[in-house]
Coordinates of C-alpha atoms and ligand atoms in Angstrom, one line a residue:
M275 CA -84.6 6.3 -56.7
K276 CA -86.5 3.0 -56.8
N277 CA -85.2 2.3 -60.3
T278 CA -81.7 3.1 -59.3
F279 CA -81.9 0.8 -56.3
S280 CA -83.3 -2.0 -58.4
L281 CA -80.5 -1.6 -60.9
N282 CA -77.9 -1.6 -58.1
L283 CA -79.4 -4.8 -56.6
F284 CA -79.3 -6.5 -60.0
Q285 CA -75.7 -5.4 -60.5
K286 CA -74.8 -6.6 -57.0
C287 CA -76.4 -10.1 -57.6
F288 CA -74.6 -10.3 -60.9
Y289 CA -71.3 -9.3 -59.3
Y290 CA -71.6 -12.0 -56.5
K291 CA -72.7 -14.7 -59.0
C292 CA -69.6 -13.9 -61.1
I293 CA -67.4 -14.2 -58.0
I294 CA -68.9 -17.5 -57.1
V295 CA -68.5 -18.9 -60.7
I296 CA -64.9 -17.6 -60.8
C297 CA -64.2 -19.2 -57.4
L298 CA -65.6 -22.5 -58.5
F299 CA -63.5 -22.7 -61.6
L300 CA -60.3 -21.1 -60.2
F301 CA -59.8 -22.5 -56.7
P302 CA -59.9 -26.2 -57.6
S303 CA -57.2 -25.6 -60.2
I304 CA -55.1 -23.4 -57.8
T305 CA -55.4 -26.1 -55.1
A306 CA -54.4 -28.8 -57.5
T307 CA -51.4 -26.8 -58.7
Q308 CA -50.3 -26.2 -55.1
V309 CA -50.7 -29.9 -54.2
S310 CA -48.7 -31.1 -57.3
A311 CA -45.9 -28.5 -56.6
K312 CA -45.6 -29.9 -53.1
K313 CA -45.9 -33.6 -54.1
S314 CA -42.8 -35.5 -52.9
I315 CA -41.0 -38.1 -54.9
K316 CA -41.6 -41.4 -53.2
V317 CA -38.5 -43.5 -52.7
L318 CA -38.3 -47.1 -51.5
L319 CA -34.8 -47.6 -50.1
I320 CA -33.9 -51.3 -49.9
S321 CA -31.0 -52.3 -47.7
G322 CA -30.0 -54.9 -45.1
Q323 CA -27.8 -57.5 -46.6
N324 CA -24.6 -56.0 -47.9
N325 CA -21.0 -56.9 -47.4
H326 CA -20.5 -53.2 -46.8
D327 CA -21.6 -51.3 -43.7
W328 CA -25.3 -51.0 -44.6
K329 CA -26.2 -50.2 -40.9
R330 CA -24.5 -46.8 -41.4
T331 CA -24.9 -46.3 -45.2
H332 CA -28.7 -46.6 -45.5
P333 CA -29.6 -44.0 -42.9
F334 CA -27.0 -41.8 -44.4
M335 CA -28.5 -42.1 -47.9
K336 CA -32.0 -41.3 -46.4
K337 CA -30.5 -38.2 -44.7
A338 CA -28.9 -37.1 -48.0
L339 CA -32.3 -37.5 -49.8
D340 CA -34.1 -35.7 -47.0
A341 CA -31.8 -32.8 -47.3
A342 CA -32.9 -32.2 -50.9
K343 CA -36.5 -31.6 -49.5
I344 CA -38.2 -33.2 -52.6
F345 CA -38.1 -36.9 -51.5
E346 CA -40.2 -38.9 -49.1
T347 CA -38.2 -42.1 -48.3
D348 CA -39.4 -45.4 -46.8
I349 CA -36.8 -48.0 -45.8
V350 CA -37.2 -51.7 -46.0
L351 CA -34.5 -54.1 -44.6
T352 CA -33.9 -57.8 -45.1
T353 CA -31.4 -59.1 -42.7
T354 CA -31.6 -62.9 -43.1
S355 CA -31.7 -65.3 -46.1
E356 CA -35.2 -66.3 -45.1
E357 CA -36.4 -62.7 -45.4
V358 CA -34.8 -62.3 -48.9
K359 CA -36.3 -65.5 -50.1
N360 CA -39.8 -64.4 -48.9
F361 CA -39.4 -60.7 -49.8
S362 CA -42.2 -58.7 -51.4
A363 CA -42.8 -54.9 -51.6
P364 CA -45.5 -52.7 -52.9
F365 CA -43.2 -51.2 -55.7
D366 CA -46.1 -49.5 -57.4
K367 CA -46.5 -47.1 -54.5
Y368 CA -43.1 -45.6 -55.3
D369 CA -41.6 -43.4 -58.0
V370 CA -38.1 -44.9 -57.5
V371 CA -36.4 -47.9 -55.8
L372 CA -33.0 -47.2 -54.4
F373 CA -30.7 -50.2 -53.8
D374 CA -28.1 -50.1 -51.0
Y375 CA -28.1 -53.8 -51.2
N376 CA -25.8 -56.7 -51.9
T377 CA -27.6 -59.9 -51.2
T378 CA -26.3 -63.4 -52.1
D379 CA -29.8 -64.7 -52.0
N380 CA -32.7 -64.4 -54.5
W381 CA -36.1 -62.7 -54.2
P382 CA -39.0 -65.1 -55.0
K383 CA -40.0 -65.4 -58.6
T384 CA -43.3 -63.5 -58.0
T385 CA -41.4 -60.5 -56.5
Q386 CA -38.9 -60.5 -59.4
E387 CA -41.7 -60.5 -61.9
A388 CA -43.5 -57.7 -59.9
F389 CA -40.3 -55.6 -60.0
E390 CA -39.7 -56.2 -63.7
K391 CA -43.3 -55.1 -64.4
Y392 CA -42.9 -52.0 -62.2
V393 CA -39.7 -50.9 -64.1
K394 CA -41.1 -51.7 -67.5
K395 CA -44.1 -49.5 -66.8
G396 CA -41.8 -46.6 -65.9
G397 CA -40.6 -47.1 -62.3
G398 CA -37.2 -45.7 -61.5
V399 CA -34.2 -47.5 -60.1
V400 CA -31.0 -46.3 -58.4
I401 CA -28.0 -48.6 -58.0
I402 CA -25.2 -47.6 -55.6
H403 CA -21.8 -49.3 -55.4
A404 CA -22.0 -53.0 -54.3
S405 CA -25.7 -53.1 -55.2
N406 CA -24.3 -54.1 -58.7
N407 CA -23.0 -57.3 -57.1
S408 CA -26.6 -58.5 -56.3
F409 CA -28.7 -61.1 -58.1
P410 CA -26.2 -62.4 -60.7
Q411 CA -28.6 -65.1 -61.7
W412 CA -31.5 -62.7 -62.5
P413 CA -31.2 -61.8 -66.2
A414 CA -33.7 -58.8 -66.0
F415 CA -31.8 -57.3 -63.1
N416 CA -28.5 -57.6 -64.9
E417 CA -30.1 -55.9 -67.9
M418 CA -31.4 -53.1 -65.7
I419 CA -28.0 -52.4 -64.0
G420 CA -26.1 -52.8 -67.3
L421 CA -22.8 -53.8 -65.6
G422 CA -22.2 -55.9 -62.5
G423 CA -19.4 -57.6 -60.6
W424 CA -18.5 -60.7 -58.7
G425 CA -21.1 -63.5 -58.1
D426 CA -19.2 -65.6 -60.6
R427 CA -19.9 -63.1 -63.4
N428 CA -17.8 -63.7 -66.5
E429 CA -18.1 -63.3 -70.3
K430 CA -21.4 -65.2 -70.3
W431 CA -22.9 -62.1 -68.6
G432 CA -21.9 -59.8 -71.4
P433 CA -18.9 -57.5 -72.4
Y434 CA -16.6 -55.3 -70.4
A435 CA -17.4 -51.6 -71.0
Y436 CA -14.9 -48.8 -70.9
W437 CA -14.2 -45.4 -72.4
E438 CA -11.8 -45.3 -75.3
N439 CA -11.2 -42.7 -78.0
G440 CA -14.1 -40.5 -76.9
K441 CA -16.7 -43.2 -76.8
L442 CA -18.0 -46.3 -75.1
K443 CA -16.1 -49.5 -76.0
L444 CA -17.6 -52.9 -75.5
D445 CA -15.0 -55.7 -75.1
Y446 CA -16.3 -59.3 -75.4
S447 CA -13.0 -61.0 -74.4
P448 CA -13.3 -63.7 -71.8
G449 CA -12.5 -63.1 -68.1
I450 CA -13.8 -62.3 -64.7
G451 CA -16.5 -59.7 -64.0
G452 CA -15.6 -57.3 -61.2
S453 CA -12.3 -56.2 -59.6
H454 CA -10.8 -53.2 -57.8
G455 CA -7.4 -52.0 -56.6
A456 CA -6.6 -50.4 -53.2
R457 CA -8.6 -47.3 -52.2
C458 CA -7.2 -44.3 -53.9
D459 CA -7.9 -40.8 -55.2
I460 CA -9.6 -40.6 -58.6
K461 CA -10.5 -38.0 -61.1
V462 CA -14.1 -38.3 -62.4
I463 CA -14.5 -37.0 -65.9
N464 CA -17.9 -35.6 -67.0
R465 CA -18.6 -37.4 -70.3
N466 CA -22.1 -36.0 -70.9
P467 CA -22.3 -32.4 -69.6
Q468 CA -25.7 -31.8 -71.4
H469 CA -27.4 -34.7 -69.6
P470 CA -29.8 -33.4 -66.9
I471 CA -27.9 -35.2 -64.1
M472 CA -24.5 -33.8 -65.2
K473 CA -25.5 -30.3 -66.3
G474 CA -23.6 -27.7 -64.3
L475 CA -21.1 -30.2 -62.9
P476 CA -17.4 -29.5 -63.7
Q477 CA -15.6 -31.2 -66.5
V478 CA -13.3 -33.0 -64.1
W479 CA -13.4 -33.4 -60.3
L480 CA -11.5 -35.1 -57.5
R481 CA -12.8 -37.9 -55.3
E482 CA -10.5 -39.0 -52.5
H483 CA -10.0 -42.4 -51.0
D484 CA -12.7 -44.4 -52.9
E485 CA -12.7 -48.0 -54.0
L486 CA -12.9 -47.9 -57.8
Y487 CA -14.6 -50.9 -59.4
D488 CA -13.1 -52.1 -62.7
Q489 CA -13.8 -54.8 -65.2
L490 CA -17.5 -54.9 -64.5
R491 CA -19.5 -56.8 -67.1
G492 CA -23.0 -57.3 -68.2
P493 CA -25.4 -56.8 -71.1
A494 CA -24.5 -53.1 -71.3
K495 CA -27.7 -52.5 -73.3
N496 CA -29.5 -49.1 -73.6
M497 CA -26.7 -47.5 -71.5
T498 CA -25.6 -43.9 -71.6
I499 CA -22.2 -43.1 -70.0
L500 CA -22.2 -39.9 -67.9
G501 CA -18.9 -40.2 -66.0
T502 CA -15.7 -42.2 -66.1
A503 CA -12.5 -42.5 -64.0
Y504 CA -9.1 -43.9 -64.8
S505 CA -8.3 -47.2 -63.0
V506 CA -4.7 -47.9 -62.2
N507 CA -5.8 -51.5 -61.7
S508 CA -7.3 -52.1 -65.1
K509 CA -5.5 -49.3 -66.9
R510 CA -8.8 -48.2 -68.4
E511 CA -11.3 -45.4 -68.1
E512 CA -14.0 -47.2 -66.2
P513 CA -17.6 -46.1 -66.3
V514 CA -18.6 -44.8 -62.8
I515 CA -21.8 -42.9 -63.6
F516 CA -24.3 -44.1 -66.2
T517 CA -27.9 -44.4 -66.9
L518 CA -30.0 -47.1 -68.6
T519 CA -33.5 -47.7 -69.7
Y520 CA -35.6 -50.9 -69.2
G521 CA -39.0 -50.6 -70.9
K522 CA -40.3 -47.2 -69.8
G523 CA -38.2 -47.3 -66.7
R524 CA -35.1 -45.2 -66.0
I525 CA -32.1 -46.5 -64.1
F526 CA -29.3 -44.4 -62.5
H527 CA -26.1 -46.3 -61.6
W528 CA -23.4 -44.7 -59.4
V529 CA -20.6 -47.1 -58.9
C530 CA -18.8 -45.2 -56.2
G531 CA -19.5 -45.0 -52.4
H532 CA -17.5 -47.6 -50.5
L533 CA -17.6 -48.1 -46.7
W534 CA -16.6 -51.2 -44.8
E535 CA -17.9 -52.0 -41.3
G536 CA -15.6 -50.4 -38.7
D537 CA -14.1 -48.1 -41.3
N538 CA -13.5 -44.6 -40.0
D539 CA -12.8 -42.9 -43.2
M540 CA -16.1 -41.7 -44.6
R541 CA -14.8 -39.5 -47.4
S542 CA -16.3 -41.7 -50.1
L543 CA -19.9 -41.0 -49.0
E544 CA -19.6 -37.7 -47.2
S545 CA -18.1 -36.0 -50.3
I546 CA -20.4 -33.4 -51.9
D547 CA -20.2 -35.2 -55.3
F548 CA -21.5 -38.5 -53.8
I549 CA -24.4 -36.7 -52.1
T550 CA -25.2 -34.5 -55.1
L551 CA -25.2 -37.4 -57.6
L552 CA -27.3 -39.5 -55.3
Q553 CA -29.9 -36.7 -55.1
R554 CA -29.8 -35.7 -58.8
G555 CA -29.7 -39.3 -60.1
T556 CA -32.7 -40.3 -57.8
E557 CA -34.7 -37.3 -59.1
W558 CA -33.9 -38.1 -62.7
A559 CA -34.7 -41.9 -62.3
A560 CA -38.1 -40.9 -60.8
T561 CA -39.1 -38.0 -63.1
G562 CA -36.7 -37.8 -66.1
K563 CA -35.7 -34.3 -65.1
V564 CA -33.4 -32.6 -62.5
K565 CA -34.6 -29.4 -60.9
Q566 CA -32.1 -29.3 -58.0
K567 CA -29.2 -26.8 -58.2
V568 CA -25.6 -27.9 -58.2
P569 CA -24.1 -26.8 -54.8
D570 CA -21.6 -24.0 -55.0
N571 CA -19.0 -26.1 -53.1
F572 CA -19.1 -29.0 -55.6
P573 CA -15.5 -30.5 -55.8
T574 CA -13.1 -29.2 -58.4
E575 CA -10.3 -30.9 -60.3
D576 CA -7.9 -30.2 -57.4
K577 CA -10.1 -30.0 -54.4
A578 CA -12.5 -32.5 -52.9
Q579 CA -15.3 -31.1 -50.7
Y580 CA -17.2 -32.7 -47.9
S581 CA -20.6 -32.1 -46.3
T582 CA -20.6 -30.6 -42.8
T583 CA -24.2 -31.5 -42.2
I584 CA -24.9 -34.8 -43.9
K585 CA -22.6 -37.2 -42.0
I586 CA -22.3 -40.9 -41.4
E587 CA -23.3 -41.7 -37.8
Ligands
ZN829 ZN1 -16.8 -51.4 -51.7

């Protein structure tokens, strides 16, 4: 009996030691996996100065990102020239910087350099609509956005870019940078269905009542066209969705999304495609991947669709 008891005790000790050792090795890794799976993408949303209705658009964009449940968004606003001229932000704390911003002033040189360094090292950038009007005199910003408009932009900023014969055409002829016709319905054509942002989106879909920018111009370097729309104003297939790289950084540029102050027609932003592309493009700029599913009610060629929960307030 004694021998049997001793053997059992030894076995028990060995058994418990094994459990402790396994726990020590296993639990830290399980905990780390759980933490990384839950880790949010950190977004810095910059707004404030914009000739569009930034007071309604920036909370709407935050709400759209919140709905995806993978982002954690901080907002920073500059509302005076003085604030822009003295602006700084801890860019390195964020995975991606989202611009809902059309300022006519310039950030201080130190902030410009900090932002350039952040993007070169791999920081993400998202440019929405009139944000591509900002900072015409900042060469690195123009390179990041690829194409911009207004702010006296012309041929010195780079070529026009449009879709012709199945590929991107760069046109160096002189002229203004930035134009648009009246608000209208457009058909967005998916030009890169294998790209993570565009995968699962239809070949063509309808957007109603948007302001379609045309004749944007800029360096257009390291640019991949994802979507175009025909402009009755320029008579060209204008790029409306595209990506760029700047150093190790990824930039997502979504040209649509117009809303003036006092405007009661919110279709341009509340459309499912605007929200979906904002969410997918922001994820891609931050991580290089897109894990979000395309919503079942994404617009089709003949039918636009609108969110019933993510609304402009
Ligand atoms: Zn606009």
